[in-house]
Tab-separated table of C-alpha atoms in Angstrom:
chain	number	residue	atom	x	y	z
A	10	UNK	CA	-0.134	-0.036	-0.119
A	11	UNK	CA	2.723	2.367	0.792
A	12	UNK	CA	4.495	1.830	-2.459
A	13	UNK	CA	1.231	2.254	-4.302
A	14	UNK	CA	0.685	5.446	-2.559
A	15	UNK	CA	4.240	6.850	-3.073
A	16	UNK	CA	4.058	5.802	-6.945
A	17	UNK	CA	0.573	7.698	-7.315
A	18	UNK	CA	2.162	10.881	-5.666
A	19	UNK	CA	5.606	10.537	-7.419
A	20	UNK	CA	3.969	10.084	-10.807
A	21	UNK	CA	2.163	13.491	-10.589
A	22	UNK	CA	4.623	15.681	-8.275
A	23	UNK	CA	8.025	13.849	-8.444
A	24	UNK	CA	10.564	13.591	-5.442
A	25	UNK	CA	9.337	16.885	-3.921
A	26	UNK	CA	6.125	15.261	-3.157
A	27	UNK	CA	7.305	12.423	-1.354
A	28	UNK	CA	6.901	12.938	2.342
A	29	UNK	CA	5.992	10.034	5.022
A	30	UNK	CA	3.156	12.389	6.200
A	31	UNK	CA	1.740	12.665	2.628
A	32	UNK	CA	2.210	8.941	1.722
A	33	UNK	CA	0.619	7.695	5.054
A	34	UNK	CA	-2.358	10.002	4.515
A	35	UNK	CA	-2.878	8.720	1.111
A	36	UNK	CA	-3.131	5.334	2.676
A	37	UNK	CA	-5.314	6.279	5.464
A	38	UNK	CA	-2.724	5.764	8.207
A	39	UNK	CA	-0.463	7.695	10.571
A	40	UNK	CA	3.007	8.337	9.279
A	41	UNK	CA	4.619	6.295	11.777
A	42	UNK	CA	3.128	3.371	10.442
A	43	UNK	CA	5.524	3.648	7.507
A	44	UNK	CA	8.282	2.811	9.644
A	45	UNK	CA	7.063	-0.623	10.649
A	46	UNK	CA	7.834	-1.456	7.098
A	47	UNK	CA	10.621	0.767	5.914
A	48	UNK	CA	13.841	1.929	7.809
A	49	UNK	CA	13.103	5.523	6.726
A	50	UNK	CA	11.841	7.585	3.747
A	51	UNK	CA	14.923	7.000	1.769
A	52	UNK	CA	14.642	3.239	2.100
A	53	UNK	CA	10.625	3.766	0.931
A	54	UNK	CA	11.915	5.695	-2.118
A	55	UNK	CA	14.748	2.976	-2.945
A	56	UNK	CA	11.909	0.376	-3.020
A	57	UNK	CA	9.746	2.925	-5.105
A	58	UNK	CA	12.741	3.103	-7.692
A	59	UNK	CA	12.948	-0.546	-7.549
A	60	UNK	CA	9.308	-0.730	-8.870
A	61	UNK	CA	10.403	1.960	-11.309
A	62	UNK	CA	13.284	0.013	-12.570
A	63	UNK	CA	10.769	-3.152	-12.796
A	64	UNK	CA	8.360	-1.190	-14.953
A	65	UNK	CA	11.315	0.174	-17.225
A	66	UNK	CA	12.309	-3.419	-17.654
A	67	UNK	CA	8.874	-4.754	-18.573
A	68	UNK	CA	8.650	-2.085	-21.181
A	69	UNK	CA	12.219	-2.390	-22.551
A	70	UNK	CA	11.788	-6.447	-22.639
A	71	UNK	CA	9.211	-5.848	-25.246
A	72	UNK	CA	11.642	-5.049	-27.829
A	73	UNK	CA	12.766	-7.792	-30.258
A	74	UNK	CA	16.219	-8.518	-29.141
A	75	UNK	CA	16.515	-11.135	-31.771
A	76	UNK	CA	16.715	-8.801	-34.630
A	77	UNK	CA	19.795	-7.455	-36.215
A	78	UNK	CA	21.604	-5.288	-33.532
A	79	UNK	CA	21.057	-1.965	-35.185
A	80	UNK	CA	17.272	-2.617	-35.138
A	81	UNK	CA	17.352	-4.492	-31.602
A	82	UNK	CA	19.414	-1.496	-30.147
A	83	UNK	CA	17.171	1.091	-31.965
A	84	UNK	CA	13.910	-0.604	-30.674
A	85	UNK	CA	15.338	-0.620	-26.867
A	86	UNK	CA	16.281	3.331	-27.156
A	87	UNK	CA	13.102	3.850	-28.336
A	88	UNK	CA	11.263	1.889	-25.684
A	89	UNK	CA	13.504	3.900	-23.102
A	90	UNK	CA	12.724	7.166	-24.686
A	91	UNK	CA	9.165	6.570	-24.659
A	92	UNK	CA	9.181	5.604	-20.780
A	93	UNK	CA	11.162	8.744	-19.844
A	94	UNK	CA	8.064	10.745	-21.603
A	95	UNK	CA	5.357	8.723	-20.197
A	96	UNK	CA	6.747	8.793	-16.597
A	97	UNK	CA	8.900	11.522	-16.450
A	98	UNK	CA	8.622	11.910	-12.731
A	99	UNK	CA	9.072	8.692	-11.619
A	100	UNK	CA	12.080	8.140	-14.148
A	101	UNK	CA	13.887	11.471	-12.505
A	102	UNK	CA	13.608	10.064	-9.193
A	103	UNK	CA	15.913	7.258	-10.018
A	104	UNK	CA	18.719	9.936	-10.427
A	105	UNK	CA	17.493	12.772	-8.320
A	106	UNK	CA	17.403	10.851	-5.058
A	107	UNK	CA	20.494	10.846	-3.050
A	108	UNK	CA	20.896	8.582	-0.168
A	109	UNK	CA	22.422	10.093	3.075
A	110	UNK	CA	25.950	9.336	3.939
A	111	UNK	CA	26.427	5.777	5.113
A	112	UNK	CA	23.293	4.276	3.444
A	113	UNK	CA	24.116	2.076	0.419
A	114	UNK	CA	21.767	0.827	-2.155
A	115	UNK	CA	20.709	-2.820	-1.803
A	116	UNK	CA	22.356	-5.549	-3.734
A	117	UNK	CA	18.830	-6.197	-5.353
A	118	UNK	CA	18.621	-2.465	-6.632
A	119	UNK	CA	21.934	-3.271	-8.639
A	120	UNK	CA	20.683	-6.549	-9.909
A	121	UNK	CA	17.597	-4.605	-11.274
A	122	UNK	CA	20.052	-2.285	-13.050
A	123	UNK	CA	22.125	-5.092	-14.519
A	124	UNK	CA	19.032	-6.808	-15.566
A	125	UNK	CA	18.115	-3.751	-17.566
A	126	UNK	CA	21.479	-3.265	-19.045
A	127	UNK	CA	21.418	-7.016	-19.798
A	128	UNK	CA	18.795	-6.545	-22.445
A	129	UNK	CA	21.133	-4.340	-24.300
A	130	UNK	CA	23.874	-6.734	-24.118
A	131	UNK	CA	21.566	-9.416	-25.485
A	132	UNK	CA	20.718	-7.097	-28.372
A	133	UNK	CA	24.666	-6.527	-28.959
A	134	UNK	CA	25.746	-10.170	-28.552
A	135	UNK	CA	26.125	-10.654	-32.421
A	136	UNK	CA	28.747	-8.237	-32.562
A	137	UNK	CA	30.960	-9.807	-29.949
A	138	UNK	CA	32.336	-13.282	-30.202
A	139	UNK	CA	32.664	-15.618	-27.435
A	140	UNK	CA	35.312	-14.506	-24.872
A	141	UNK	CA	34.615	-10.950	-25.508
A	142	UNK	CA	31.732	-10.566	-22.573
A	143	UNK	CA	33.606	-7.819	-20.747
A	144	UNK	CA	33.671	-5.834	-23.810
A	145	UNK	CA	30.022	-6.394	-24.435
A	146	UNK	CA	29.141	-5.495	-21.093
A	147	UNK	CA	31.301	-2.132	-21.454
A	148	UNK	CA	29.719	-1.028	-24.694
A	149	UNK	CA	26.153	-1.815	-23.279
A	150	UNK	CA	27.039	0.327	-20.407
A	151	UNK	CA	28.269	3.039	-22.607
A	152	UNK	CA	25.376	2.903	-24.645
A	153	UNK	CA	22.874	3.118	-21.914
A	154	UNK	CA	24.766	5.847	-20.336
A	155	UNK	CA	24.775	7.821	-23.478
A	156	UNK	CA	21.174	7.281	-24.087
A	157	UNK	CA	20.581	8.354	-20.307
A	158	UNK	CA	22.486	11.684	-20.996
A	159	UNK	CA	20.353	12.610	-23.969
A	160	UNK	CA	17.119	11.802	-22.259
A	161	UNK	CA	18.258	13.716	-19.374
A	162	UNK	CA	18.925	16.622	-21.476
A	163	UNK	CA	15.544	16.341	-22.968
A	164	UNK	CA	13.764	16.044	-19.614
A	165	UNK	CA	15.743	19.044	-18.315
A	166	UNK	CA	14.809	20.833	-21.595
A	167	UNK	CA	18.370	21.592	-22.363
A	168	UNK	CA	18.519	20.095	-25.894
A	169	UNK	CA	18.961	22.521	-28.817
A	170	UNK	CA	15.434	22.801	-30.301
A	171	UNK	CA	16.392	21.610	-33.605
A	172	UNK	CA	17.697	18.366	-32.398
A	173	UNK	CA	15.246	15.502	-31.630
A	174	UNK	CA	16.028	12.864	-29.261
A	175	UNK	CA	15.151	10.372	-31.651
A	176	UNK	CA	17.617	11.713	-34.207
A	177	UNK	CA	20.243	11.987	-31.509
A	178	UNK	CA	19.581	8.372	-30.226
A	179	UNK	CA	19.572	7.180	-33.730
A	180	UNK	CA	22.887	8.667	-34.583
A	181	UNK	CA	24.365	7.492	-31.186
A	182	UNK	CA	23.424	3.835	-32.142
A	183	UNK	CA	24.566	3.932	-35.752
A	184	UNK	CA	27.983	5.641	-35.060
A	185	UNK	CA	28.539	3.442	-31.889
A	186	UNK	CA	27.495	0.145	-33.763
A	187	UNK	CA	29.385	0.935	-36.893
A	188	UNK	CA	32.630	1.520	-34.662
A	189	UNK	CA	31.987	-1.988	-33.005
A	190	UNK	CA	31.536	-3.462	-36.445
A	191	UNK	CA	34.887	-1.939	-37.796
A	192	UNK	CA	36.633	-3.006	-34.639
A	193	UNK	CA	35.288	-6.695	-35.221
A	194	UNK	CA	36.195	-6.481	-38.930
A	195	UNK	CA	39.845	-5.428	-38.212
A	196	UNK	CA	40.102	-8.317	-35.502
A	197	UNK	CA	39.183	-11.077	-38.095
A	198	UNK	CA	41.703	-9.625	-40.870
A	199	UNK	CA	44.934	-11.705	-41.391
């Protein structure tokens, strides 16, 4: 109930709207009740972010990853972009929320992020022969981080008006994958 209430508030108001009092009121309980389930408000927000990561995964997992890498990566990118547009406040909480000193993200949170990046690794797999798993993981992280940057600029209204997120994303994917293909071709030359 607490996570559903937090999700509803966050979806309309973002991180600023999330207070223990408001979440508890939406549930019809006293604020102290939240602390029977969560260590503190930060812990609740970490769990909310986990739910957001699950929703993002479900969205991205619908992409055809068995297609040619260029097509599969573009499909993942578009699903990511659409998620950031459909749920901008929930998505931004993933990156706005900062844990207090001494508090660390739980291992399950990192696993959810890796599961997302794993989709991109799967799409890139045809470009990497066996034995190059570390390089594939690195490339997936670079692409994911770059796409995140493009989406962050859009959500912060910092993009040049003549550039669309779609065009920038296509350019990123085309050029990065062309570079990977060139590297692979050079590696197989005698």
